[in-house]
mmCIF file of C-alpha atoms in Angstrom:
data_model
loop_
_atom_site.group_PDB
_atom_site.id
_atom_site.type_symbol
_atom_site.label_atom_id
_atom_site.label_comp_id
_atom_site.label_asym_id
_atom_site.label_seq_id
_atom_site.Cartn_x
_atom_site.Cartn_y
_atom_site.Cartn_z
ATOM 1 C CA MET A 1374 -6.453 -21.998 21.252
ATOM 2 C CA ALA A 1375 -3.876 -19.362 23.060
ATOM 3 C CA THR A 1376 -2.609 -20.201 25.858
ATOM 4 C CA MET A 1377 -1.803 -16.773 28.726
ATOM 5 C CA THR A 1378 -0.731 -16.101 31.526
ATOM 6 C CA ASP A 1379 0.051 -13.778 34.897
ATOM 7 C CA GLY A 1380 3.105 -15.279 35.833
ATOM 8 C CA THR A 1381 1.389 -16.955 38.355
ATOM 9 C CA ARG A 1382 -1.003 -19.138 35.906
ATOM 10 C CA THR A 1383 -1.453 -20.034 32.818
ATOM 11 C CA GLU A 1384 -4.817 -20.155 31.300
ATOM 12 C CA THR A 1385 -5.928 -21.885 27.471
ATOM 13 C CA ILE A 1386 -8.271 -19.732 25.855
ATOM 14 C CA PRO A 1387 -10.474 -20.198 22.613
ATOM 15 C CA ILE A 1388 -8.949 -17.314 19.915
ATOM 16 C CA ALA A 1389 -12.924 -16.396 19.326
ATOM 17 C CA GLU A 1390 -12.929 -15.071 22.546
ATOM 18 C CA ARG A 1391 -9.694 -13.356 22.938
ATOM 19 C CA THR A 1392 -10.327 -11.114 19.431
ATOM 20 C CA ALA A 1393 -12.129 -7.374 20.341
ATOM 21 C CA PRO A 1394 -15.578 -7.914 19.720
ATOM 22 C CA SER A 1395 -16.947 -6.860 16.091
ATOM 23 C CA TYR A 1396 -19.170 -4.157 15.768
ATOM 24 C CA GLU A 1397 -22.381 -4.371 12.765
ATOM 25 C CA GLY A 1398 -21.845 -1.942 11.049
ATOM 26 C CA GLY A 1399 -17.907 -1.490 11.562
ATOM 27 C CA GLY A 1400 -17.757 -2.481 8.191
ATOM 28 C CA TRP A 1401 -18.968 0.545 6.630
ATOM 29 C CA ILE A 1402 -17.030 2.498 8.892
ATOM 30 C CA LEU A 1403 -14.255 1.236 7.512
ATOM 31 C CA PHE A 1404 -15.210 1.063 3.829
ATOM 32 C CA ALA A 1405 -16.328 4.904 3.766
ATOM 33 C CA GLY A 1406 -13.325 6.165 4.859
ATOM 34 C CA ILE A 1407 -10.842 3.542 2.381
ATOM 35 C CA MET A 1408 -13.111 4.879 -0.495
ATOM 36 C CA PHE A 1409 -12.394 8.690 0.987
ATOM 37 C CA MET A 1410 -8.623 7.796 0.607
ATOM 38 C CA VAL A 1411 -8.734 6.032 -3.114
ATOM 39 C CA SER A 1412 -10.612 8.484 -4.177
ATOM 40 C CA ALA A 1413 -8.636 11.545 -3.112
ATOM 41 C CA THR A 1414 -5.665 10.022 -4.419
ATOM 42 C CA LEU A 1415 -6.872 9.340 -7.502
ATOM 43 C CA ASN A 1416 -8.584 12.748 -7.866
ATOM 44 C CA VAL A 1417 -5.145 14.336 -6.651
ATOM 45 C CA ILE A 1418 -3.148 11.906 -9.629
ATOM 46 C CA TRP A 1419 -6.203 12.890 -11.994
ATOM 47 C CA GLY A 1420 -5.967 16.649 -11.186
ATOM 48 C CA ILE A 1421 -2.502 16.571 -11.925
ATOM 49 C CA ALA A 1422 -2.269 15.036 -14.766
ATOM 50 C CA ALA A 1423 -5.932 17.738 -16.317
ATOM 51 C CA VAL A 1424 -3.409 20.714 -15.198
ATOM 52 C CA SER A 1425 -0.093 19.497 -16.415
ATOM 53 C CA ASN A 1426 -2.099 19.086 -19.863
ATOM 54 C CA SER A 1427 -0.833 15.301 -20.580
ATOM 55 C CA HIS A 1428 -2.159 12.976 -23.058
ATOM 56 C CA PHE A 1429 -4.414 10.589 -20.886
ATOM 57 C CA PHE A 1430 -7.202 12.526 -21.528
ATOM 58 C CA VAL A 1431 -9.886 12.044 -24.501
ATOM 59 C CA GLY A 1432 -9.087 15.036 -27.253
ATOM 60 C CA ASN A 1433 -12.088 17.689 -27.521
ATOM 61 C CA ALA A 1434 -13.795 16.372 -24.381
ATOM 62 C CA SER A 1435 -16.843 18.729 -23.426
ATOM 63 C CA TYR A 1436 -17.406 19.520 -19.484
ATOM 64 C CA ILE A 1437 -20.962 21.583 -18.350
ATOM 65 C CA LEU A 1438 -18.356 24.222 -16.825
ATOM 66 C CA SER A 1439 -15.026 25.576 -18.014
ATOM 67 C CA ASP A 1440 -12.392 23.179 -19.450
ATOM 68 C CA LEU A 1441 -10.244 20.195 -18.144
ATOM 69 C CA ASN A 1442 -7.060 22.768 -17.246
ATOM 70 C CA THR A 1443 -10.164 24.348 -14.250
ATOM 71 C CA TRP A 1444 -11.525 20.843 -13.136
ATOM 72 C CA GLY A 1445 -7.857 19.258 -12.659
ATOM 73 C CA TRP A 1446 -7.925 22.056 -10.129
ATOM 74 C CA VAL A 1447 -11.281 21.287 -8.584
ATOM 75 C CA ALA A 1448 -9.854 17.194 -8.811
ATOM 76 C CA ILE A 1449 -6.852 18.435 -6.491
ATOM 77 C CA GLY A 1450 -8.678 20.837 -3.797
ATOM 78 C CA PHE A 1451 -11.574 17.770 -3.894
ATOM 79 C CA GLY A 1452 -8.948 14.987 -3.333
ATOM 80 C CA ALA A 1453 -7.880 17.456 -0.243
ATOM 81 C CA LEU A 1454 -11.439 17.367 0.924
ATOM 82 C CA GLU A 1455 -11.653 13.902 0.558
ATOM 83 C CA ALA A 1456 -8.216 12.674 2.798
ATOM 84 C CA LEU A 1457 -9.205 15.144 5.221
ATOM 85 C CA ALA A 1458 -12.813 13.472 5.387
ATOM 86 C CA ALA A 1459 -11.574 10.483 6.097
ATOM 87 C CA LEU A 1460 -9.114 10.823 8.738
ATOM 88 C CA SER A 1461 -12.085 12.513 10.670
ATOM 89 C CA ILE A 1462 -14.441 9.154 9.592
ATOM 90 C CA TRP A 1463 -11.366 7.836 10.991
ATOM 91 C CA ARG A 1464 -10.833 9.981 14.199
ATOM 92 C CA GLY A 1465 -14.240 8.804 15.191
ATOM 93 C CA GLY A 1466 -17.318 11.925 16.234
ATOM 94 C CA ALA A 1467 -20.187 12.920 15.026
ATOM 95 C CA PHE A 1468 -17.959 15.475 12.817
ATOM 96 C CA GLY A 1469 -16.787 13.624 11.077
ATOM 97 C CA ARG A 1470 -20.108 11.224 9.901
ATOM 98 C CA TRP A 1471 -21.504 14.673 9.147
ATOM 99 C CA PHE A 1472 -18.234 15.883 7.716
ATOM 100 C CA GLY A 1473 -18.346 12.459 5.289
ATOM 101 C CA ILE A 1474 -22.058 12.950 4.345
ATOM 102 C CA PHE A 1475 -21.659 16.466 3.281
ATOM 103 C CA VAL A 1476 -18.235 15.603 1.046
ATOM 104 C CA ALA A 1477 -20.003 12.216 -0.265
ATOM 105 C CA GLY A 1478 -22.735 14.907 -1.117
ATOM 106 C CA LEU A 1479 -20.335 16.878 -3.186
ATOM 107 C CA ALA A 1480 -18.835 14.277 -4.629
ATOM 108 C CA ILE A 1481 -22.139 12.949 -6.404
ATOM 109 C CA VAL A 1482 -22.605 16.661 -7.185
ATOM 110 C CA VAL A 1483 -18.643 17.040 -9.213
ATOM 111 C CA ALA A 1484 -19.155 13.257 -10.408
ATOM 112 C CA LEU A 1485 -22.945 14.584 -12.172
ATOM 113 C CA MET A 1486 -21.208 17.151 -13.740
ATOM 114 C CA SER A 1487 -18.311 15.343 -15.658
ATOM 115 C CA ILE A 1488 -20.652 12.393 -17.151
ATOM 116 C CA PRO A 1489 -19.979 14.417 -20.657
ATOM 117 C CA ALA A 1490 -16.770 13.611 -20.739
ATOM 118 C CA TYR A 1491 -16.434 10.160 -18.901
ATOM 119 C CA PRO A 1492 -19.981 8.780 -18.158
ATOM 120 C CA PHE A 1493 -19.281 5.421 -17.097
ATOM 121 C CA TRP A 1494 -16.335 6.584 -14.480
ATOM 122 C CA SER A 1495 -19.085 8.974 -13.496
ATOM 123 C CA LEU A 1496 -21.140 6.919 -12.611
ATOM 124 C CA THR A 1497 -19.215 4.330 -10.891
ATOM 125 C CA LEU A 1498 -17.969 7.754 -8.607
ATOM 126 C CA VAL A 1499 -21.970 8.209 -7.386
ATOM 127 C CA ALA A 1500 -22.771 4.779 -7.425
ATOM 128 C CA ILE A 1501 -19.876 4.645 -4.872
ATOM 129 C CA ASP A 1502 -20.552 8.069 -2.961
ATOM 130 C CA VAL A 1503 -24.414 6.841 -2.568
ATOM 131 C CA LEU A 1504 -23.113 3.702 -0.816
ATOM 132 C CA VAL A 1505 -20.506 5.776 1.689
ATOM 133 C CA ILE A 1506 -23.350 7.943 2.424
ATOM 134 C CA TYR A 1507 -25.293 4.859 3.642
ATOM 135 C CA GLY A 1508 -22.423 3.815 5.580
ATOM 136 C CA LEU A 1509 -22.178 6.968 7.660
ATOM 137 C CA ALA A 1510 -25.488 7.458 7.426
ATOM 138 C CA ALA A 1511 -26.871 4.206 8.961
ATOM 139 C CA TYR A 1512 -23.804 3.248 10.967
ATOM 140 C CA GLY A 1513 -22.041 6.453 11.578
ATOM 141 C CA GLY A 1514 -23.375 7.597 15.187
ATOM 142 C CA ARG A 1515 -22.657 4.641 16.668
ATOM 143 C CA PRO A 1516 -19.434 6.040 19.106
ATOM 144 C CA GLU A 1517 -18.506 2.407 19.434
ATOM 145 C CA LEU A 1518 -17.695 1.710 15.685
ATOM 146 C CA THR A 1519 -15.160 4.336 15.853
ATOM 147 C CA ARG A 1520 -12.897 3.560 19.240
#
């Protein structure tokens, strides 16, 4: 129970009635934004480690296109793109929804291209990006979820 007053009278209201309503699917929108920010952070760290020729990576790993240094720069750029997508989703609106779906689709392609080097990590990223696409496609079009 919470006590509320306007200066002239005091009223006791249950806390459940005082909180903002939660909308079905609001958690999916939050999940999509958080996953983009986590992925962006990890991609930037991964990219910096790859560009700096760190010993963090498996030796003699094969990639579909180019080498580890090139994929490092791709990861840094893609991390920036994912951060923009997260901010756009949290800002709300149709652009954030469609931009997030587009970036998650690109993330799936990028993850699939690194399967020869890191198969389990790549498949994990594909699964997370599929969930992000689902959340944005199913619930991202409701403007009341992004207020």
